[in-house]
Short mmCIF file of C-alpha atoms and ligand atoms in Angstrom, two decimals:
data_model
loop_
_atom_site.label_atom_id
_atom_site.label_comp_id
_atom_site.label_asym_id
_atom_site.label_seq_id
_atom_site.Cartn_x
_atom_site.Cartn_y
_atom_site.Cartn_z
CA MET A 13 32.95 -4.79 -20.11
CA THR A 14 30.38 -6.67 -22.25
CA ARG A 15 29.40 -5.23 -25.61
CA ALA A 16 26.34 -5.85 -27.74
CA GLN A 17 24.75 -3.98 -30.61
CA VAL A 18 21.60 -3.56 -28.53
CA ILE A 19 21.02 -4.06 -24.80
CA VAL A 20 17.40 -4.55 -23.74
CA VAL A 21 16.77 -3.74 -20.07
CA GLY A 22 13.91 -5.90 -18.77
CA ALA A 23 12.74 -9.33 -19.91
CA GLY A 24 8.97 -8.91 -19.58
CA PRO A 25 6.78 -9.20 -22.71
CA ALA A 26 8.12 -5.91 -24.14
CA GLY A 27 11.77 -6.85 -23.64
CA SER A 28 11.40 -10.42 -24.90
CA SER A 29 9.40 -9.29 -27.94
CA THR A 30 11.97 -6.59 -28.80
CA ALA A 31 14.85 -9.05 -28.34
CA TRP A 32 13.13 -11.78 -30.35
CA HIS A 33 12.44 -9.44 -33.29
CA LEU A 34 15.96 -7.96 -33.18
CA ALA A 35 17.62 -11.38 -33.00
CA ARG A 36 15.54 -12.52 -35.98
CA LEU A 37 16.78 -9.47 -37.89
CA GLY A 38 20.35 -10.60 -37.22
CA ILE A 39 21.17 -8.11 -34.44
CA ASP A 40 23.43 -9.05 -31.55
CA VAL A 41 21.12 -8.36 -28.60
CA LEU A 42 21.66 -8.81 -24.88
CA VAL A 43 18.61 -8.87 -22.55
CA LEU A 44 19.16 -8.16 -18.86
CA ASP A 45 16.67 -8.57 -16.04
CA ARG A 46 17.02 -8.02 -12.31
CA ALA A 47 14.92 -11.16 -11.70
CA ARG A 48 15.61 -14.83 -12.17
CA PHE A 49 12.92 -16.49 -14.31
CA PRO A 50 10.34 -17.81 -13.82
CA ARG A 51 9.26 -14.75 -11.87
CA ASP A 52 5.79 -13.50 -10.98
CA LYS A 53 4.35 -10.10 -11.90
CA PRO A 54 1.19 -8.54 -10.45
CA CYS A 55 -1.23 -8.63 -13.39
CA ALA A 56 -4.77 -9.81 -14.15
CA GLU A 57 -3.13 -12.13 -16.74
CA TYR A 58 -5.64 -11.77 -19.57
CA LEU A 59 -4.39 -11.73 -23.17
CA SER A 60 -6.49 -10.17 -25.89
CA PRO A 61 -7.41 -12.28 -28.99
CA GLU A 62 -5.03 -10.16 -31.05
CA ALA A 63 -2.16 -10.84 -28.63
CA SER A 64 -2.39 -14.42 -29.92
CA ARG A 65 -1.25 -13.20 -33.34
CA LEU A 66 1.94 -11.82 -31.78
CA LEU A 67 2.47 -14.92 -29.65
CA ASP A 68 2.00 -17.07 -32.74
CA ALA A 69 4.54 -15.02 -34.72
CA MET A 70 7.05 -15.59 -31.92
CA GLY A 71 6.30 -19.32 -31.91
CA ALA A 72 4.90 -19.07 -28.38
CA LEU A 73 1.16 -19.57 -28.88
CA ALA A 74 1.16 -23.36 -28.96
CA ALA A 75 3.39 -23.44 -25.87
CA CYS A 76 1.00 -21.08 -24.02
CA GLU A 77 -1.92 -23.33 -24.86
CA ALA A 78 0.04 -26.46 -23.95
CA ALA A 79 0.89 -24.79 -20.61
CA GLY A 80 -2.84 -24.75 -19.84
CA ALA A 81 -3.87 -21.19 -20.71
CA ALA A 82 -7.59 -20.61 -20.16
CA GLN A 83 -9.65 -19.70 -23.23
CA LEU A 84 -11.94 -16.70 -22.74
CA ALA A 85 -15.01 -16.17 -24.94
CA GLY A 86 -15.39 -12.49 -24.00
CA MET A 87 -15.93 -10.16 -21.08
CA VAL A 88 -18.70 -9.60 -18.56
CA VAL A 89 -18.87 -6.20 -16.85
CA ARG A 90 -21.01 -5.52 -13.79
CA ALA A 91 -21.84 -1.84 -13.10
CA PRO A 92 -22.05 -0.44 -9.54
CA ASN A 93 -25.86 -0.79 -9.56
CA GLY A 94 -25.64 -4.47 -10.53
CA THR A 95 -26.42 -4.07 -14.24
CA LEU A 96 -24.61 -6.72 -16.25
CA LEU A 97 -23.32 -6.52 -19.79
CA ARG A 98 -21.65 -9.22 -21.82
CA GLY A 99 -19.59 -8.90 -24.96
CA ASP A 100 -18.25 -11.78 -27.06
CA PHE A 101 -15.08 -11.83 -29.11
CA ALA A 102 -16.85 -13.90 -31.79
CA ALA A 103 -19.65 -11.58 -32.92
CA ALA A 104 -21.63 -10.42 -35.94
CA HIS A 105 -19.99 -6.98 -36.30
CA GLY A 106 -17.77 -8.12 -39.16
CA PHE A 107 -14.42 -7.88 -37.35
CA ARG A 108 -12.48 -11.02 -36.50
CA GLY A 109 -9.51 -11.34 -34.18
CA PHE A 110 -6.60 -13.67 -34.89
CA ARG A 111 -8.52 -16.03 -32.62
CA ASP A 112 -12.14 -15.86 -31.46
CA ARG A 113 -10.91 -16.34 -27.90
CA GLY A 114 -8.71 -14.44 -25.50
CA LEU A 115 -6.25 -16.33 -23.33
CA ALA A 116 -5.36 -16.08 -19.67
CA LEU A 117 -2.16 -17.54 -18.29
CA ARG A 118 -0.01 -17.06 -15.21
CA ARG A 119 2.67 -14.45 -15.87
CA SER A 120 5.25 -16.70 -14.23
CA VAL A 121 4.60 -19.13 -17.11
CA LEU A 122 4.00 -16.65 -19.97
CA ASP A 123 7.02 -14.43 -19.35
CA ALA A 124 9.41 -17.39 -18.98
CA LEU A 125 8.07 -18.83 -22.26
CA LEU A 126 8.57 -15.54 -24.10
CA LEU A 127 12.10 -15.11 -22.76
CA GLU A 128 12.86 -18.63 -23.91
CA ARG A 129 11.68 -17.71 -27.41
CA ALA A 130 14.02 -14.68 -27.44
CA ARG A 131 16.89 -16.93 -26.30
CA ALA A 132 16.05 -19.50 -28.99
CA ALA A 133 16.10 -16.74 -31.63
CA GLY A 134 19.68 -15.92 -30.63
CA ALA A 135 19.36 -13.23 -27.95
CA ARG A 136 21.84 -13.45 -25.08
CA VAL A 137 20.15 -13.29 -21.67
CA GLY A 138 21.51 -12.15 -18.31
CA GLU A 139 19.33 -12.79 -15.25
CA GLU A 140 19.77 -11.24 -11.79
CA GLN A 141 21.37 -8.21 -13.42
CA ARG A 142 19.87 -5.00 -12.05
CA VAL A 143 20.46 -1.98 -14.24
CA THR A 144 21.28 0.93 -11.98
CA GLY A 145 22.21 3.70 -14.41
CA LEU A 146 23.07 4.81 -17.91
CA VAL A 147 26.48 5.61 -19.38
CA ARG A 148 26.64 8.62 -21.67
CA ASP A 149 29.27 10.21 -23.85
CA ALA A 150 30.44 13.81 -23.62
CA ARG A 151 27.47 14.95 -25.76
CA GLY A 152 24.88 13.19 -23.62
CA ALA A 153 24.19 10.29 -26.01
CA VAL A 154 23.50 6.98 -24.23
CA THR A 155 26.34 4.53 -24.86
CA GLY A 156 25.81 1.88 -22.19
CA ILE A 157 24.45 0.86 -18.81
CA GLU A 158 25.68 0.13 -15.31
CA THR A 159 24.64 -3.13 -13.68
CA LEU A 160 24.67 -4.67 -10.24
CA ASP A 161 24.48 -8.46 -10.03
CA ALA A 162 23.17 -10.75 -7.28
CA SER A 163 26.59 -11.07 -5.65
CA GLY A 164 27.07 -7.30 -5.50
CA HIS A 165 29.38 -6.91 -8.50
CA THR A 166 28.99 -3.79 -10.58
CA ALA A 167 29.80 -3.64 -14.28
CA GLU A 168 29.53 -1.34 -17.24
CA ARG A 169 28.23 -2.66 -20.55
CA GLN A 170 28.22 -0.83 -23.83
CA ALA A 171 25.83 -0.93 -26.80
CA ALA A 172 24.92 1.27 -29.74
CA ILE A 173 21.31 1.34 -28.49
CA ILE A 174 19.82 0.73 -25.05
CA VAL A 175 16.15 -0.27 -24.89
CA GLY A 176 14.25 0.48 -21.69
CA ALA A 177 11.73 -2.36 -21.35
CA ASP A 178 11.94 -2.26 -17.58
CA GLY A 179 8.29 -1.70 -16.78
CA LEU A 180 6.32 0.79 -14.74
CA ARG A 181 9.13 2.26 -12.70
CA SER A 182 11.64 2.16 -15.55
CA VAL A 183 15.13 3.15 -14.48
CA VAL A 184 15.98 3.87 -18.12
CA ALA A 185 13.01 6.27 -18.56
CA ARG A 186 13.81 8.00 -15.27
CA ARG A 187 17.53 8.38 -16.01
CA LEU A 188 16.62 9.82 -19.42
CA GLY A 189 14.36 12.32 -17.65
CA LEU A 190 11.43 11.25 -19.85
CA SER A 191 9.03 9.67 -17.33
CA ARG A 192 6.04 11.66 -16.07
CA ALA A 193 3.64 10.37 -13.40
CA ARG A 194 -0.01 11.10 -14.20
CA ARG A 195 -2.05 12.80 -11.51
CA ARG A 196 -5.12 10.76 -12.46
CA PRO A 197 -6.18 8.04 -12.18
CA LYS A 198 -4.10 7.32 -9.08
CA ARG A 199 -5.01 3.74 -8.31
CA VAL A 200 -3.29 0.79 -6.70
CA ALA A 201 -3.89 -2.90 -7.33
CA MET A 202 -3.83 -6.01 -5.15
CA ILE A 203 -3.78 -9.43 -6.74
CA ALA A 204 -3.93 -13.05 -5.57
CA HIS A 205 -4.66 -16.49 -7.03
CA TYR A 206 -7.33 -18.88 -5.77
CA HIS A 207 -8.43 -22.44 -6.27
CA GLY A 208 -12.16 -23.19 -6.22
CA VAL A 209 -13.78 -19.79 -6.86
CA ALA A 210 -17.51 -20.33 -7.32
CA GLY A 211 -19.32 -19.40 -10.51
CA MET A 212 -16.35 -19.05 -12.86
CA GLY A 213 -17.24 -19.43 -16.54
CA ALA A 214 -15.68 -18.80 -19.93
CA TYR A 215 -15.71 -15.00 -19.57
CA GLY A 216 -13.30 -12.57 -17.96
CA GLU A 217 -15.21 -10.55 -15.37
CA MET A 218 -14.90 -6.90 -14.37
CA HIS A 219 -16.92 -5.71 -11.38
CA VAL A 220 -17.09 -1.93 -11.05
CA GLU A 221 -17.97 -0.66 -7.59
CA ARG A 222 -18.17 2.85 -6.11
CA ASP A 223 -14.85 2.32 -4.34
CA GLY A 224 -12.83 0.66 -7.11
CA TYR A 225 -13.14 -2.39 -9.31
CA ALA A 226 -12.27 -6.07 -9.30
CA GLY A 227 -11.32 -8.50 -12.05
CA PHE A 228 -11.93 -12.26 -11.87
CA ALA A 229 -10.39 -14.48 -14.57
CA ASP A 230 -9.80 -18.17 -14.97
CA VAL A 231 -6.06 -18.46 -15.71
CA GLY A 232 -6.07 -22.22 -16.34
CA SER A 233 -5.46 -25.30 -14.21
CA GLY A 234 -8.45 -24.45 -12.00
CA VAL A 235 -6.80 -21.23 -10.79
CA THR A 236 -8.60 -17.88 -10.70
CA ASN A 237 -6.80 -14.54 -10.76
CA VAL A 238 -8.55 -12.06 -8.46
CA ALA A 239 -7.46 -8.43 -8.81
CA VAL A 240 -8.76 -5.47 -6.81
CA VAL A 241 -7.98 -1.95 -8.06
CA ALA A 242 -8.83 0.93 -5.72
CA PRO A 243 -8.09 4.65 -5.50
CA ALA A 244 -4.70 5.19 -3.83
CA THR A 245 -6.18 7.74 -1.39
CA ARG A 246 -8.73 5.18 -0.16
CA VAL A 247 -6.06 2.52 0.39
CA LYS A 248 -3.86 5.02 2.21
CA ARG A 249 -6.74 6.21 4.42
CA ALA A 250 -7.59 2.62 5.37
CA ALA A 251 -4.04 2.30 6.80
CA MET A 252 -4.09 -1.49 6.38
CA ALA A 253 -1.60 -3.96 4.96
CA PRO A 254 -2.45 -4.69 1.28
CA ALA A 255 -3.66 -8.23 2.09
CA ALA A 256 -6.01 -6.94 4.81
CA PHE A 257 -7.34 -4.22 2.49
CA PHE A 258 -7.86 -6.78 -0.29
CA ASP A 259 -9.83 -9.11 2.01
CA ALA A 260 -11.86 -6.25 3.50
CA TRP A 261 -12.68 -4.83 0.04
CA LEU A 262 -13.93 -8.17 -1.28
CA ALA A 263 -15.89 -8.88 1.91
CA ALA A 264 -17.56 -5.47 1.59
CA HIS A 265 -18.98 -6.59 -1.78
CA PRO A 266 -20.93 -9.73 -0.83
CA HIS A 267 -21.62 -10.82 -4.43
CA LEU A 268 -17.84 -11.23 -4.76
CA GLY A 269 -16.94 -12.25 -1.21
CA ALA A 270 -19.50 -15.08 -1.32
CA ARG A 271 -17.79 -16.59 -4.36
CA LEU A 272 -14.51 -16.80 -2.44
CA ALA A 273 -16.08 -18.34 0.67
CA GLY A 274 -15.18 -21.93 -0.28
CA ALA A 275 -11.99 -21.05 -2.19
CA GLN A 276 -8.35 -21.37 -1.12
CA ARG A 277 -5.85 -18.61 -1.76
CA VAL A 278 -2.77 -20.22 -3.29
CA ASP A 279 -0.28 -17.35 -3.00
CA ALA A 280 0.31 -14.11 -1.14
CA VAL A 281 -1.55 -10.94 -2.07
CA ARG A 282 0.77 -8.79 -4.19
CA ALA A 283 0.33 -5.03 -4.48
CA THR A 284 1.41 -2.56 -7.14
CA GLY A 285 0.82 1.09 -8.01
CA PRO A 286 0.11 3.88 -8.45
CA PHE A 287 0.76 3.02 -12.10
CA ALA A 288 -0.41 5.80 -14.44
CA HIS A 289 2.59 7.40 -16.13
CA HIS A 290 3.85 8.23 -19.59
CA ALA A 291 7.14 9.11 -21.20
CA ARG A 292 7.33 12.53 -22.83
CA ARG A 293 8.73 10.68 -25.82
CA ALA A 294 9.83 7.09 -26.24
CA TRP A 295 13.40 7.74 -27.40
CA ALA A 296 16.58 9.71 -26.76
CA ARG A 297 19.91 9.65 -28.58
CA GLY A 298 21.10 6.03 -28.24
CA ALA A 299 18.00 4.80 -26.37
CA ALA A 300 14.33 3.85 -26.80
CA LEU A 301 11.47 2.90 -24.47
CA VAL A 302 8.91 0.16 -25.00
CA GLY A 303 6.00 -1.42 -23.08
CA ASP A 304 5.10 -0.03 -19.66
CA ALA A 305 8.41 1.86 -19.57
CA ALA A 306 6.97 4.05 -22.33
CA ASP A 307 3.47 4.42 -20.89
CA PHE A 308 0.84 2.76 -18.76
CA PHE A 309 -2.57 4.14 -17.88
CA ASP A 310 -4.93 1.74 -16.14
CA PRO A 311 -5.40 -2.04 -16.24
CA PHE A 312 -9.21 -1.98 -16.79
CA THR A 313 -9.15 -2.67 -20.53
CA GLY A 314 -6.34 -5.21 -20.09
CA GLU A 315 -4.17 -4.64 -23.12
CA GLY A 316 -0.78 -3.98 -21.54
CA ILE A 317 0.68 -7.31 -22.65
CA TYR A 318 -0.58 -6.82 -26.20
CA ALA A 319 0.88 -3.28 -26.29
CA ALA A 320 4.19 -4.59 -24.90
CA LEU A 321 4.43 -7.35 -27.53
CA ARG A 322 3.29 -5.04 -30.33
CA GLY A 323 5.70 -2.34 -29.15
CA GLY A 324 8.65 -4.72 -29.52
CA GLU A 325 7.50 -5.76 -32.97
CA MET A 326 7.21 -2.08 -33.95
CA LEU A 327 10.52 -0.96 -32.42
CA ALA A 328 12.86 -3.60 -33.87
CA PRO A 329 12.97 -2.39 -37.51
CA HIS A 330 13.46 1.21 -36.36
CA ILE A 331 16.43 0.08 -34.28
CA VAL A 332 17.90 -1.67 -37.31
CA ALA A 333 17.49 1.59 -39.27
CA ALA A 334 19.17 3.51 -36.42
CA LEU A 335 22.08 1.03 -36.36
CA ASP A 336 22.48 1.39 -40.13
CA ALA A 337 22.24 5.19 -40.05
CA ARG A 338 25.14 7.20 -41.46
CA SER A 339 24.99 9.94 -38.84
CA PRO A 340 23.69 10.41 -35.30
CA ARG A 341 20.99 12.67 -36.74
CA ASP A 342 19.78 9.91 -39.05
CA ALA A 343 19.78 7.49 -36.10
CA ASP A 344 17.71 10.00 -34.12
CA ALA A 345 15.28 10.24 -37.02
CA ALA A 346 14.86 6.45 -37.07
CA LEU A 347 14.01 6.37 -33.35
CA ALA A 348 11.74 9.40 -33.66
CA ALA A 349 9.89 7.54 -36.43
CA TYR A 350 9.30 4.70 -33.95
CA ASP A 351 7.81 7.17 -31.47
CA ALA A 352 5.54 8.60 -34.16
CA GLU A 353 4.39 5.12 -35.21
CA ARG A 354 3.64 4.21 -31.58
CA ARG A 355 1.50 7.29 -31.15
CA ARG A 356 -0.38 6.65 -34.39
CA THR A 357 -0.91 2.99 -33.55
CA PHE A 358 -2.05 3.41 -29.95
CA ALA A 359 -3.76 6.85 -30.03
CA GLY A 360 -7.28 5.44 -30.45
CA LYS A 361 -6.84 2.92 -27.67
CA TRP A 362 -5.43 5.61 -25.37
CA ARG A 363 -8.62 7.65 -25.94
CA VAL A 364 -10.77 4.61 -25.13
CA GLU A 365 -8.77 3.99 -21.94
CA ARG A 366 -9.40 7.56 -20.81
CA LEU A 367 -13.15 7.29 -21.42
CA VAL A 368 -13.28 3.99 -19.53
CA ALA A 369 -11.30 5.51 -16.64
CA LEU A 370 -13.83 8.35 -16.50
CA ALA A 371 -16.76 5.93 -16.42
CA VAL A 372 -15.08 3.84 -13.71
CA ALA A 373 -14.60 6.97 -11.59
CA VAL A 374 -18.19 8.21 -12.03
CA PRO A 375 -20.63 5.45 -11.03
CA ALA A 376 -23.68 7.16 -12.59
CA LEU A 377 -21.88 7.20 -15.94
CA MET A 378 -20.92 3.52 -15.68
CA ASN A 379 -24.50 2.61 -14.70
CA ARG A 380 -25.86 4.52 -17.72
CA ALA A 381 -23.39 2.97 -20.17
CA ALA A 382 -24.01 -0.51 -18.74
CA ALA A 383 -27.78 -0.06 -19.06
CA THR A 384 -27.35 0.58 -22.78
CA LEU A 385 -24.72 -2.08 -23.40
CA GLY A 386 -26.71 -4.61 -21.36
CA GLN A 387 -29.56 -4.23 -23.85
CA ARG A 388 -27.54 -3.62 -27.01
CA LYS A 389 -25.43 -6.77 -27.41
CA ASP A 390 -24.14 -5.46 -30.77
CA MET A 391 -22.66 -2.39 -29.02
CA ALA A 392 -21.25 -4.50 -26.18
CA ASP A 393 -19.57 -6.83 -28.70
CA LEU A 394 -17.97 -3.84 -30.44
CA PHE A 395 -16.67 -2.51 -27.10
CA VAL A 396 -15.23 -5.90 -26.15
CA GLY A 397 -13.70 -6.22 -29.64
CA VAL A 398 -11.90 -2.90 -29.14
CA ALA A 399 -10.66 -4.11 -25.75
CA GLY A 400 -9.61 -7.29 -27.58
CA ASP A 401 -7.45 -5.22 -29.96
CA PHE A 402 -9.12 -6.37 -33.20
CA VAL A 403 -11.91 -3.81 -33.62
CA PRO A 404 -10.62 -0.31 -34.51
CA PRO A 405 -11.19 2.10 -31.58
CA SER A 406 -12.83 4.53 -34.02
CA GLU A 407 -15.85 2.17 -34.05
CA ILE A 408 -16.72 3.16 -30.47
CA LEU A 409 -15.28 6.68 -30.48
CA SER A 410 -17.76 7.82 -33.12
CA VAL A 411 -20.27 10.47 -32.02
CA ARG A 412 -23.07 8.08 -33.03
CA TYR A 413 -21.84 5.27 -30.74
CA LEU A 414 -21.16 7.61 -27.82
CA LEU A 415 -24.56 9.34 -28.09
CA ARG A 416 -26.33 5.97 -28.18
CA LEU A 417 -24.29 4.81 -25.21
CA LEU A 418 -25.47 7.67 -23.04
CA ALA A 419 -29.00 7.98 -24.41
CA THR A 420 -31.62 7.54 -21.68
C1 FAD B 520 -3.07 -4.58 -11.65
C2 FAD B 520 -2.68 -4.80 -13.07
C3 FAD B 520 -3.39 -5.70 -13.85
C4 FAD B 520 -3.05 -5.88 -15.19
N1 FAD B 520 -3.77 -6.76 -15.93
C5 FAD B 520 -3.47 -6.92 -17.24
C6 FAD B 520 -4.17 -7.88 -18.03
O1 FAD B 520 -5.05 -8.59 -17.57
N2 FAD B 520 -3.82 -7.99 -19.33
C7 FAD B 520 -2.84 -7.23 -19.90
O2 FAD B 520 -2.58 -7.36 -21.10
N3 FAD B 520 -2.14 -6.34 -19.16
C8 FAD B 520 -2.42 -6.19 -17.85
N4 FAD B 520 -1.69 -5.32 -17.09
C9 FAD B 520 -0.59 -4.60 -17.72
C10 FAD B 520 0.60 -5.52 -17.92
O3 FAD B 520 0.95 -6.15 -16.72
C11 FAD B 520 1.79 -4.70 -18.42
O4 FAD B 520 1.36 -3.78 -19.39
C12 FAD B 520 2.88 -5.60 -19.00
O5 FAD B 520 3.44 -6.40 -17.99
C13 FAD B 520 3.97 -4.74 -19.62
O6 FAD B 520 5.06 -5.52 -19.99
P1 FAD B 520 6.54 -4.92 -19.91
O7 FAD B 520 7.42 -5.93 -20.50
O8 FAD B 520 6.54 -3.54 -20.45
O9 FAD B 520 6.83 -4.73 -18.36
P2 FAD B 520 6.97 -5.84 -17.22
O10 FAD B 520 6.13 -7.00 -17.51
O11 FAD B 520 6.76 -5.12 -15.93
O12 FAD B 520 8.48 -6.31 -17.30
C14 FAD B 520 9.53 -5.46 -16.90
C15 FAD B 520 10.74 -6.31 -16.56
O13 FAD B 520 11.82 -5.41 -16.26
C16 FAD B 520 12.54 -5.92 -15.16
N5 FAD B 520 13.20 -4.78 -14.52
C17 FAD B 520 12.63 -3.73 -13.91
N6 FAD B 520 13.56 -2.87 -13.48
C18 FAD B 520 14.76 -3.39 -13.84
C19 FAD B 520 16.10 -2.97 -13.67
N7 FAD B 520 16.41 -1.84 -13.05
N8 FAD B 520 17.09 -3.74 -14.16
C20 FAD B 520 16.81 -4.91 -14.82
N9 FAD B 520 15.54 -5.36 -14.99
C21 FAD B 520 14.54 -4.60 -14.51
C22 FAD B 520 11.49 -6.57 -14.28
O14 FAD B 520 12.06 -7.55 -13.44
C23 FAD B 520 10.55 -7.17 -15.33
O15 FAD B 520 10.89 -8.51 -15.63
C24 FAD B 520 -1.99 -5.14 -15.75
C25 FAD B 520 -1.27 -4.24 -14.96
C26 FAD B 520 -1.60 -4.08 -13.64
C27 FAD B 520 -0.80 -3.11 -12.83
#
């Protein structure tokens, strides 16, 4: 049986960030992942300007740039009726991100780099270790995990605190009985990488259509990430393999299909979803949840990696307080304080995500908003700054902004 003060389940951005921060605070932390790194992860692979602050703190920013991350100046959104809006990260609204650019980098590269940073900080890492269950004491407190390794060996490992950073279908969240699937939006995503996509520039692109949306982003080294997100019911009704659906969807939107005509797909189409879920709360006695394991809504505003990194940064000091606590009740209070901080920190962004999801689902609304934002660059810049995690969400949740947005 292996012991650690803290075991982190999952070595994505949330797990590596949590482990890095804990190791730097002197905690003996063990990170386990079912995969062997580098591993891929279906994602549009855009990193907000403010994510660079967290990467820099972890000593990973220079390595991401050296690995060829693309630099994005902002976002372009195309509404279903063809209206275009563009927002820049560097703008005159008075807010500045850590950088004036977003980054985009293959997850196979980014996640391996982040795990390496956690290892360098002192975290122990176990790859090809699938966590299959939780161990609890007689009172129900989590005291460890059960693992299954690549050669079929099972083991039990104990820790004072278990962190579920195991993504969308978190075993930890499910075993704790905390995970709730959301009924809406129920969307699935298909993603592939291409060489030679026509018309790529320095902006991430979101194309909203009546039957879903697509993201195009340069992820460096001449590679473009193409992601299609469609309602799960539509994908099911089409009764096609994900790759066939992906091709058919892009072909049905000639302004996108034409840009792929001379391009080569460099990997298989990967599918994921439905993804909207949230945890009732992000802790239980002896355990905490972070990143997608705690909540994920929709990829449109592309801040999951930022939230995962920020979540780890936020969680680590609360774990230290829980480890230092004199009683189980005090330890509970420390983890509950983490949950409260998460809600306070992310509440505004969650509201923005819900409004965006509504607009994506109602084409007339998206067309209206795009018509305004296409003409009001100042408002578009604010919106893109919120998506970039450096403009407070309250700037675009104000009645004034929303009324202007929908004014005819
Ligand atoms: C279609 C799509 C596009 C997206 N695009 C963007 C984007 O452009 N920008 C952005 O910021 N975010 C984007 N996101 C969101 C982003 O991918 C996630 O928010 C982010 O990966 C969350 O990080 P995480 O560490 O919580 O989870 P993950 O990155 O999913 O990592 C979880 C880790 O846990 C491991 N694991 C899972 N189960 C177990 C187990 N039982 N035992 C051991 N290990 C386990 C997995 O192998 C994995 O390594 C997108 C999401 C989707 C679905």
